[in-house]
mmCIF file of C-alpha atoms in Angstrom:
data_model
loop_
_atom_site.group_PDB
_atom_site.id
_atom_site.type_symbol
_atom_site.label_atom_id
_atom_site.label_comp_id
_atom_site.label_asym_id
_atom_site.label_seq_id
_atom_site.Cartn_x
_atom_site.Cartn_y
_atom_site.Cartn_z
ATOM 1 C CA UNK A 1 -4.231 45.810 214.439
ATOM 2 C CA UNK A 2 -2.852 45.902 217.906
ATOM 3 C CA UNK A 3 -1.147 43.577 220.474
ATOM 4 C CA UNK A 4 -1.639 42.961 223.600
ATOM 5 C CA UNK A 5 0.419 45.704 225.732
ATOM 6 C CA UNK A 6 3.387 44.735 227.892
ATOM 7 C CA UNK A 7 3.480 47.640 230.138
ATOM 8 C CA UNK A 8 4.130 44.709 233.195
ATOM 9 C CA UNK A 9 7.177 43.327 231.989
ATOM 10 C CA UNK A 10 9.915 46.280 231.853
ATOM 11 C CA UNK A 11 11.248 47.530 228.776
ATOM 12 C CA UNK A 12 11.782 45.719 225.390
ATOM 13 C CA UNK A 13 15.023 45.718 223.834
ATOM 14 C CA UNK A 14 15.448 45.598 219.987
ATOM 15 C CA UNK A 15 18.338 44.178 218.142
ATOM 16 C CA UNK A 16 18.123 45.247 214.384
ATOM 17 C CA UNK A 17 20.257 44.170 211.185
ATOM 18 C CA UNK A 18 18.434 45.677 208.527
ATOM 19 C CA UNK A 19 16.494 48.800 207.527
ATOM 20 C CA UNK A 20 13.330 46.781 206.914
ATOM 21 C CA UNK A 21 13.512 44.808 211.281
ATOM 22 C CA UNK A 22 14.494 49.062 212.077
ATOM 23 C CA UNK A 23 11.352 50.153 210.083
ATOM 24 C CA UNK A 24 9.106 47.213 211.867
ATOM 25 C CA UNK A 25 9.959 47.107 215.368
ATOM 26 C CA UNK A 26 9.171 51.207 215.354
ATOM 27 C CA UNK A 27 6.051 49.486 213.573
ATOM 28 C CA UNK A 28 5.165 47.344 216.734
ATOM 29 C CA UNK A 29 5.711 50.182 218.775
ATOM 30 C CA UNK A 30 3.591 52.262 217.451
ATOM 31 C CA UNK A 31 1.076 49.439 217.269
ATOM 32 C CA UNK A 32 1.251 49.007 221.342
ATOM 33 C CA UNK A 33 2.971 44.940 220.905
ATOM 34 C CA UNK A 34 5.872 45.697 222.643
ATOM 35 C CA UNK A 35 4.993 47.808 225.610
ATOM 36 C CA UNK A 36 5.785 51.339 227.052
ATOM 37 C CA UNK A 37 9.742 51.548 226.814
ATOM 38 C CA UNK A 38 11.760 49.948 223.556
ATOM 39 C CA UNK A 39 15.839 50.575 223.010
ATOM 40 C CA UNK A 40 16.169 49.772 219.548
ATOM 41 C CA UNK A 41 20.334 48.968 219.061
ATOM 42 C CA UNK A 42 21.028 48.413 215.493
ATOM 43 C CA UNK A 43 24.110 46.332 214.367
ATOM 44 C CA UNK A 44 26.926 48.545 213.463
ATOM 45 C CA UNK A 45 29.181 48.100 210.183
ATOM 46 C CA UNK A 46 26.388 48.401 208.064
ATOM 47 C CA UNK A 47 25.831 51.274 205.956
ATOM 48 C CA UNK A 48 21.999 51.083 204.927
ATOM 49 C CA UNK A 49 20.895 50.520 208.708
ATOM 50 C CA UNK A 50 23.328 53.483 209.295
ATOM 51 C CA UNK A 51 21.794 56.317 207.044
ATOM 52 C CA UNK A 52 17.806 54.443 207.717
ATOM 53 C CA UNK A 53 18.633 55.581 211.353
ATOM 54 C CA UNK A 54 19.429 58.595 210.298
ATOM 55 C CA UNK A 55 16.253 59.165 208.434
ATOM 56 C CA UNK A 56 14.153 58.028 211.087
ATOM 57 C CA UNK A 57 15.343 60.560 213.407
ATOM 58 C CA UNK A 58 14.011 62.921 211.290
ATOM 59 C CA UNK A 59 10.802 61.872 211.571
ATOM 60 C CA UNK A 60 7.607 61.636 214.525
ATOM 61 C CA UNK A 61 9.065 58.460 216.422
ATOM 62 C CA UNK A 62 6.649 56.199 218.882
ATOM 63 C CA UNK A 63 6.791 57.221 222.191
ATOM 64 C CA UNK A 64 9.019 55.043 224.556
ATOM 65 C CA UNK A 65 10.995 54.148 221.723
ATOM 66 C CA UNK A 66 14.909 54.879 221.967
ATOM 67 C CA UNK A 67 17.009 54.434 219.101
ATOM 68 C CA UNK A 68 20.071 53.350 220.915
ATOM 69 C CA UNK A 69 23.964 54.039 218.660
ATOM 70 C CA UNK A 70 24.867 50.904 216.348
ATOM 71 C CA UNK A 71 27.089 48.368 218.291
ATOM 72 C CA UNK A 72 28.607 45.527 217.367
ATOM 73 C CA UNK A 73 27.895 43.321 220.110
ATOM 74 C CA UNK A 74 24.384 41.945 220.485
ATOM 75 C CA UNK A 75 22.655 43.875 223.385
ATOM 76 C CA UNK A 76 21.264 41.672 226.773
ATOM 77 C CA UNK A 77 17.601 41.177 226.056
ATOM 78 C CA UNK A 78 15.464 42.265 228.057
ATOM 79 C CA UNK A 79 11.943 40.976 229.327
ATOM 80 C CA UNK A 80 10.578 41.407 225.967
ATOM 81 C CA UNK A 81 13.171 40.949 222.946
ATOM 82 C CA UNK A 82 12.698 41.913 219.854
ATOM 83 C CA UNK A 83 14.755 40.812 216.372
ATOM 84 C CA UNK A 84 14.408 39.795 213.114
ATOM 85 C CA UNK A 85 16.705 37.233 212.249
ATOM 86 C CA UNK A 86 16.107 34.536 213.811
ATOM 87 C CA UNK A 87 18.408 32.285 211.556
ATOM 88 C CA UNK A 88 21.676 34.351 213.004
ATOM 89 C CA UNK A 89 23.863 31.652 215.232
ATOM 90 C CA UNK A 90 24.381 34.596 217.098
ATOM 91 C CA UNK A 91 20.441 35.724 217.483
ATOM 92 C CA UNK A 92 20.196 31.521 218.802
ATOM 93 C CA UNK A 93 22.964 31.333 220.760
ATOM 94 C CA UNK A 94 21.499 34.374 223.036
ATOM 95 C CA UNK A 95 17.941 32.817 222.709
ATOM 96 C CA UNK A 96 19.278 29.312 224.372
ATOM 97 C CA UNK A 97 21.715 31.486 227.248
ATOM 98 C CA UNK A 98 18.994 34.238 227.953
ATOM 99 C CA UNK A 99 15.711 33.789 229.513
ATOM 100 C CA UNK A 100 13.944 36.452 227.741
ATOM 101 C CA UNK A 101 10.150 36.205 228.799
ATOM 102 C CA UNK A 102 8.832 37.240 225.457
ATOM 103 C CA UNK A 103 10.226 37.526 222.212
ATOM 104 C CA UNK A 104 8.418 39.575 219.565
ATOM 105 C CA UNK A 105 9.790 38.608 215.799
ATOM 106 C CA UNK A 106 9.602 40.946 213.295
ATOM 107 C CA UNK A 107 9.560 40.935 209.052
ATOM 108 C CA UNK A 108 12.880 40.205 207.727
ATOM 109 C CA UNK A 109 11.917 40.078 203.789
ATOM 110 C CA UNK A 110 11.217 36.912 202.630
ATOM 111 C CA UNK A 111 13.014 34.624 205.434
ATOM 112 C CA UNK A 112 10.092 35.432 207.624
ATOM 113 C CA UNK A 113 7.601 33.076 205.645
ATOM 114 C CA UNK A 114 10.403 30.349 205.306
ATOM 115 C CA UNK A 115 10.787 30.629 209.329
ATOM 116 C CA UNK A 116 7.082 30.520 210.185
ATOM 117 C CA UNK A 117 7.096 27.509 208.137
ATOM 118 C CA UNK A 118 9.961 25.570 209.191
ATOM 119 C CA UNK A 119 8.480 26.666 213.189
ATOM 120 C CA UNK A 120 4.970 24.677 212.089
ATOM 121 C CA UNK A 121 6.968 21.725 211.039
ATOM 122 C CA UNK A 122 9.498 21.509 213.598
ATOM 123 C CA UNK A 123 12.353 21.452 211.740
ATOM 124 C CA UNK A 124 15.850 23.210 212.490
ATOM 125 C CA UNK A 125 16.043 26.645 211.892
ATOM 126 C CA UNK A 126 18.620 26.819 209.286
ATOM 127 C CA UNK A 127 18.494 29.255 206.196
ATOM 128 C CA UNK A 128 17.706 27.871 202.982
ATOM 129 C CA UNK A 129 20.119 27.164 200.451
ATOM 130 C CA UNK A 130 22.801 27.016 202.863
ATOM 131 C CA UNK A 131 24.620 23.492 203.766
ATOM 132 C CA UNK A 132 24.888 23.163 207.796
ATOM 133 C CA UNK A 133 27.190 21.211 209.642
ATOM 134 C CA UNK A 134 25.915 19.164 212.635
ATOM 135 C CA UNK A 135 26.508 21.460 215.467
ATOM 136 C CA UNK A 136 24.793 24.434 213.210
ATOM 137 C CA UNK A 137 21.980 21.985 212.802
ATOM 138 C CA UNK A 138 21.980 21.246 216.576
ATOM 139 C CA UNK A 139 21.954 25.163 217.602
ATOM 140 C CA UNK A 140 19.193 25.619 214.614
ATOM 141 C CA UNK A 141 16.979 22.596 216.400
ATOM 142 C CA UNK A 142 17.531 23.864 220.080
ATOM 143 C CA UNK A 143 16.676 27.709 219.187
ATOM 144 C CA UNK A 144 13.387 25.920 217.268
ATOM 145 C CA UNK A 145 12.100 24.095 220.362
ATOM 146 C CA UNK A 146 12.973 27.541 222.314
ATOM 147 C CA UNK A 147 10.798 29.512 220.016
ATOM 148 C CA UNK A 148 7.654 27.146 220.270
ATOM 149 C CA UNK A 149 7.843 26.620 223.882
ATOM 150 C CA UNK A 150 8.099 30.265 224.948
ATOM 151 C CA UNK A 151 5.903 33.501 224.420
ATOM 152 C CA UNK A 152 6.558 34.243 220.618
ATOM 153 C CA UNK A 153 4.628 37.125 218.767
ATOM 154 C CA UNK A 154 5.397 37.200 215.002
ATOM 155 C CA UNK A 155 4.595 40.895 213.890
ATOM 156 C CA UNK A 156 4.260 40.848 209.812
ATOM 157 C CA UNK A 157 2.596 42.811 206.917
ATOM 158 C CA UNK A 158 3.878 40.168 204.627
ATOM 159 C CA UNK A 159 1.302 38.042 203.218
ATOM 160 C CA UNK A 160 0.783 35.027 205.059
ATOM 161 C CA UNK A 161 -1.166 32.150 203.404
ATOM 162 C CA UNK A 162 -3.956 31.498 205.252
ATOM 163 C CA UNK A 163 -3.129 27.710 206.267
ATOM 164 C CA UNK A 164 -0.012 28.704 207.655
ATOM 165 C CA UNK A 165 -1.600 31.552 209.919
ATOM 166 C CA UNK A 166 -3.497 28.986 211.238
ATOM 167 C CA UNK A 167 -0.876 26.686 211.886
ATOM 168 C CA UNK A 168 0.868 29.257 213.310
ATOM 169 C CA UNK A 169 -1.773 30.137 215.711
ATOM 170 C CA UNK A 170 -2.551 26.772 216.209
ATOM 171 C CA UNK A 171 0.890 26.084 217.787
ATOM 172 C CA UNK A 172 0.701 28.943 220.338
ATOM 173 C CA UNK A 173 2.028 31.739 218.655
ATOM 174 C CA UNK A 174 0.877 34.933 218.659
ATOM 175 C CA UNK A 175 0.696 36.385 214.913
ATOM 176 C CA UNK A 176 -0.141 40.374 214.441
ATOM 177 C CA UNK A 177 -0.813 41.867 210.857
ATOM 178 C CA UNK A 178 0.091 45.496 210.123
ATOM 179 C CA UNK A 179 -0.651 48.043 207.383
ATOM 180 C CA UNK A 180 2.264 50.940 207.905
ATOM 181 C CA UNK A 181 0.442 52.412 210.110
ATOM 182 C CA UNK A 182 3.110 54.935 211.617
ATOM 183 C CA UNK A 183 5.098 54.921 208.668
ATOM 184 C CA UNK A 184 1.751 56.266 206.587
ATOM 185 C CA UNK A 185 0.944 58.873 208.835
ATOM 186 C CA UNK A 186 4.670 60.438 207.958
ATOM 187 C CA UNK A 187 5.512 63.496 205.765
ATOM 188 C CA UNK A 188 6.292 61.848 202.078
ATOM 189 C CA UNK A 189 9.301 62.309 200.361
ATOM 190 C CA UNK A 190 9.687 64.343 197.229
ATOM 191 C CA UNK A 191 8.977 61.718 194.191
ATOM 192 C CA UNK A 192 11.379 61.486 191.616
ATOM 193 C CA UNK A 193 10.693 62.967 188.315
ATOM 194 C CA UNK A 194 10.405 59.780 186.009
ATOM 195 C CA UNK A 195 6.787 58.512 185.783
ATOM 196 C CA UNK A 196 8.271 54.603 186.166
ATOM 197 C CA UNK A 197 10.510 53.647 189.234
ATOM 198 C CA UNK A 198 12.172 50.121 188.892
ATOM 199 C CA UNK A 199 12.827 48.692 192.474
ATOM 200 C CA UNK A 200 16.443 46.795 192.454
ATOM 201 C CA UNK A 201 16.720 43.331 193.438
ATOM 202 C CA UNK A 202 18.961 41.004 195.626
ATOM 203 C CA UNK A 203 18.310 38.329 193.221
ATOM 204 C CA UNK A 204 21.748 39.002 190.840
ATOM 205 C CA UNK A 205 23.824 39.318 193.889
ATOM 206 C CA UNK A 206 22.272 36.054 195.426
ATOM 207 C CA UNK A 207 22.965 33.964 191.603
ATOM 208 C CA UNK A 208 19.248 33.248 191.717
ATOM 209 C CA UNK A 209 19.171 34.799 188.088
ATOM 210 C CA UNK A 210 21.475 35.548 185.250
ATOM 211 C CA UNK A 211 22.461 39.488 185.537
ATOM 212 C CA UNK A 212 22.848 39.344 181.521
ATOM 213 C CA UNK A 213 19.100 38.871 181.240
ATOM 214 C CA UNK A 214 18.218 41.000 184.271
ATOM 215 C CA UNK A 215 20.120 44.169 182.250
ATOM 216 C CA UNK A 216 19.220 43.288 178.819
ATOM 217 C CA UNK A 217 15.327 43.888 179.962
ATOM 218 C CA UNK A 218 16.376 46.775 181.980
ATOM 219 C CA UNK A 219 17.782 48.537 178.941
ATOM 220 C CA UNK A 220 14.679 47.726 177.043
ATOM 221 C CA UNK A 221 12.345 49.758 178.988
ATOM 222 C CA UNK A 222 11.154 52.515 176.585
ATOM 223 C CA UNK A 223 10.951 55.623 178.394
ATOM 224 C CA UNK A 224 12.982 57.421 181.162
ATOM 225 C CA UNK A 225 13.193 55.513 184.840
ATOM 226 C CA UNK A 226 14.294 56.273 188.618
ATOM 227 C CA UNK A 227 15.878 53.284 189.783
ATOM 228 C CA UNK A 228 16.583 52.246 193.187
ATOM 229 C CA UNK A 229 19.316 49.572 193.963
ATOM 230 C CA UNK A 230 18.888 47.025 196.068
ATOM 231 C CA UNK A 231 20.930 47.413 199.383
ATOM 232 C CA UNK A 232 22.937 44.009 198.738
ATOM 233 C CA UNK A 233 23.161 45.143 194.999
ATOM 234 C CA UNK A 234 26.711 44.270 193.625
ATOM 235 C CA UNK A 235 28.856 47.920 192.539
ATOM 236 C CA UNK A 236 29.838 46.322 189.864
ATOM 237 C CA UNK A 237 26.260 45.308 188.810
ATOM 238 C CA UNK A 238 25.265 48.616 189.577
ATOM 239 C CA UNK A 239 27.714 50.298 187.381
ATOM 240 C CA UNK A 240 26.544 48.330 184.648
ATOM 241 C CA UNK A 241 23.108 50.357 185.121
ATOM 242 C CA UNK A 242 24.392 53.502 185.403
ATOM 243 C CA UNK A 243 25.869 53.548 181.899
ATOM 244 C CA UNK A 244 21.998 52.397 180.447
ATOM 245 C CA UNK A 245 20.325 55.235 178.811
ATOM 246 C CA UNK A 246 17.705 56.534 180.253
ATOM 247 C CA UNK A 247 18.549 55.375 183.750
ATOM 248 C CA UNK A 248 18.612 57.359 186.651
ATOM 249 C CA UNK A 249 20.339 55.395 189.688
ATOM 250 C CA UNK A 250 18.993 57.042 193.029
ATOM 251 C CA UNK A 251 20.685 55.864 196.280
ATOM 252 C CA UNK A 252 19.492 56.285 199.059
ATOM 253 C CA UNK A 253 20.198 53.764 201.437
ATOM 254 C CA UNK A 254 17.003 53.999 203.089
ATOM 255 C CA UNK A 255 14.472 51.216 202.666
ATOM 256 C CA UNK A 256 11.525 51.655 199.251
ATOM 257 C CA UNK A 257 9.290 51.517 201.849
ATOM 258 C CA UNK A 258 10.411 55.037 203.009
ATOM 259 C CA UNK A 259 11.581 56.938 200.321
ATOM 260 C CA UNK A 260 8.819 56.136 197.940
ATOM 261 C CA UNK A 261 6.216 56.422 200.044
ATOM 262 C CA UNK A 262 5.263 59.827 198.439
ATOM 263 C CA UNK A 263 4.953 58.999 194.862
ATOM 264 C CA UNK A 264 2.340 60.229 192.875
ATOM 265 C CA UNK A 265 -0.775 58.743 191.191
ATOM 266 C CA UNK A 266 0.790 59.359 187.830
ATOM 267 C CA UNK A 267 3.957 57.107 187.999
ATOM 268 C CA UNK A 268 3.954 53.041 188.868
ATOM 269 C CA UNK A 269 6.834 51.030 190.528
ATOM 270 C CA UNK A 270 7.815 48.192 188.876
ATOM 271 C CA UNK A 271 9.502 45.014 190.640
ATOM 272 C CA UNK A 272 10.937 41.412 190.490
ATOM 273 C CA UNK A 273 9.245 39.650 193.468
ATOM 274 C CA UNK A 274 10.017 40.615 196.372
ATOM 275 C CA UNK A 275 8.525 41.965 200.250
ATOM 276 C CA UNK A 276 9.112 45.574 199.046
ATOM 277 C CA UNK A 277 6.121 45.181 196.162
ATOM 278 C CA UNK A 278 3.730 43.889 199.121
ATOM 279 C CA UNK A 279 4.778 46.801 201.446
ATOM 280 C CA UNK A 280 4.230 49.403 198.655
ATOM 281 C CA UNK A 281 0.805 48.452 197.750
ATOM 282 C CA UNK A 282 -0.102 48.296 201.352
ATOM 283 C CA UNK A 283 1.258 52.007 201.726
ATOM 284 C CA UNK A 284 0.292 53.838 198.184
ATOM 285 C CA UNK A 285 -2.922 51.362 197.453
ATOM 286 C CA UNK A 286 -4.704 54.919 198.590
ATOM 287 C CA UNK A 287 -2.406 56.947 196.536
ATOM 288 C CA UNK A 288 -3.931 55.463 193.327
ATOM 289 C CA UNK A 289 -0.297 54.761 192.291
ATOM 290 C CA UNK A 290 0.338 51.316 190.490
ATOM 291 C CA UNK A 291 2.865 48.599 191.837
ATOM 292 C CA UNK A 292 3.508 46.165 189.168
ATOM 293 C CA UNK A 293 5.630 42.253 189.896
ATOM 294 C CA UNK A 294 7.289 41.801 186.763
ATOM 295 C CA UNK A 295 7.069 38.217 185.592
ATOM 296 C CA UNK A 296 10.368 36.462 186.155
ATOM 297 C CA UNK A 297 11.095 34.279 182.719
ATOM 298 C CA UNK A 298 12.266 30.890 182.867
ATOM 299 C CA UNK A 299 15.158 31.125 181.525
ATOM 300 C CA UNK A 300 16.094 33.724 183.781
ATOM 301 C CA UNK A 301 16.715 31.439 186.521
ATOM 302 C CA UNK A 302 19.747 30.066 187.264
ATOM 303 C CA UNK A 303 20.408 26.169 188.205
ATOM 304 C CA UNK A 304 20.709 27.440 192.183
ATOM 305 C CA UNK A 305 17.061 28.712 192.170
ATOM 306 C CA UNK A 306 14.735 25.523 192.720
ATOM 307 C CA UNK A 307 11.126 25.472 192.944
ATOM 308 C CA UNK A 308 10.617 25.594 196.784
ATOM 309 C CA UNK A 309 12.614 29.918 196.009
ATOM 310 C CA UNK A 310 10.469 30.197 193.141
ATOM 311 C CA UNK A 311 7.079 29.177 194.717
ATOM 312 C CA UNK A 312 8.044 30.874 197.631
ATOM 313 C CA UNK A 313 8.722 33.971 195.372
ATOM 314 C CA UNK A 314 5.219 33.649 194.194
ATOM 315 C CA UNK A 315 3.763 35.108 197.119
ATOM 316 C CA UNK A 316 4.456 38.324 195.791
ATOM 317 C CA UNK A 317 3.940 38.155 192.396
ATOM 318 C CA UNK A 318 0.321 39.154 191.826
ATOM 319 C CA UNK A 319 -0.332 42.130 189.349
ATOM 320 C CA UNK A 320 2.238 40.531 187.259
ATOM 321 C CA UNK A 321 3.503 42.155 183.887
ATOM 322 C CA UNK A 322 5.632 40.743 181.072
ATOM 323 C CA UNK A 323 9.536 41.673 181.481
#
């Protein structure tokens, strides 16, 4: 799906702090939503966006899209700015002293439902699960009424319930689905040679389960795997899966979305919850390869994962399998 073109307000300026916002806003270019000149500036210090950069140089970019060197100051927006975070103090503190004429949001995993939602409800834009002080809370209100009252796109492939679309809509918002187009139409990778690949999860690292569990089922899977850690993985968790037999770790720093786009119809990925299993069966549904949400147990969970994560989590959990 397309957006409407802004070839009338001046170039777009991108400020990206992840390889999944990097992968999107060259997304929305591609898809025409953010007009005919983008700088794309990702955040320096970070080594994932660093070597996803690099891989996406490699590759058939958008044209009018520059990717700019990582910095670690926020760039001036320009007419149209683009981000993904929009729960960064520093993303709302250049909202509320800029006066950008548009601003285009892109996915940032699964924050981007939890935003949409807290935007239909006028609440303070404040992460979840994090305690705020008043003046956060006062910065997260004023970027809030900022967002409604301007020109906001929201540019997702994550799957949106349809009530909140609506809402969404319904409050002025501009909200544009996409499929991977660019990134589908881009020379695969070479698969790995396991038929199963296990994507690795933030979950551990965040306490939202116990990492006992997580490993004891990991260990348990009978045949050979490729697995692919999590950028936020902990080393030390990650050492624990290198010594599993059977266990292949394969880092790449580059986002699932890229680097397994060119699996084969033979082998299946298999997942705890997360954006990366509904971006993988948007891109290999045609591939014929399977993408399987493993079914987190109860007693799995720790005490700081309450039933607004979990439900929330549920959104992409369908094709579930037993751990």
């Amino acid at each position: 799906m397309k957006g409407s073109s802004e070839s009338s307000d001046g170039q777009a300026v991108a400020w990206v702090e992840s390889p999944l916002q990097l992968l999107c806003v060259i997304e929305a270019q591609h898809a025409g939503l953010l007009g005919p000149a983008t700088t794309v500036v990702p955040r320096s210090g970070l080594p994932a966006l660093r070597r996803t950069r690099a891989e996406m140089t490699r590759l058939d970019l958008p044209p009018g899209l520059e990717l700019a060197e990582p910095a670690a100051r926020m760039p001036k927006p320009g007419r149209t700015w683009v981000f993904g975070d929009a729960f960064s103090g520093r993303v709302q503190l250049n909202l509320l002293t800029s006066a950008p004429r548009r601003v285009v949001l892109v996915d940032d995993g699964l924050a981007t439902i939890r935003l949409l939602e807290l935007l239909v409800a006028r609440r303070p834009l404040l992460r979840a699960r994090v305690k705020s002080g008043l003046a956060r809370s006062i910065l997260g209100a004023a970027a809030g009424l900022r967002l409604r009252g301007g020109r906001l796109s929201v540019f997702t492939a994550l799957p949106v319930p349809d009530a909140l679309a609506e809402a969404v809509r319904a409050r002025g918002a501009e909200l544009v689905r996409h499929d991977f187009t660019w990134l589908r139409s881009q020379p695969g990778d070479v698969p790995p040679d396991e038929r199963t690949v296990v994507l690795g999860t933030s979950l551990v690292r965040n306490g939202l389960i116990h990492r006992d569990a997580y490993v004891k089922w990991l260990a348990a899977i009978d045949e050979p795997v490729a697995y692919y850690p999590h950028r936020r993985e902990d080393p030390r968790d990650l050492e624990r899966v290198r010594r599993i037999s059977g266990v292949t770790v394969y880092e790449t720093g580059a986002p699932a979305e890229m680097t397994l786009r060119g699996l084969r119809p033979d082998q299946r990925v298999l997942s705890l919850p997360s954006t990366a299993v509904t971006s993988l069966r948007i891109l290999l549904r045609a591939r014929g390869v399977s993408i399987e949400t493993v079914e987190v147990p109860d007693d799995w969970w720790t005490a700081s994962a309450g039933p607004s994560l979990r439900s929330h989590l549920q959104l992409f959990a369908h094709e579930r399998v037993a751990p």
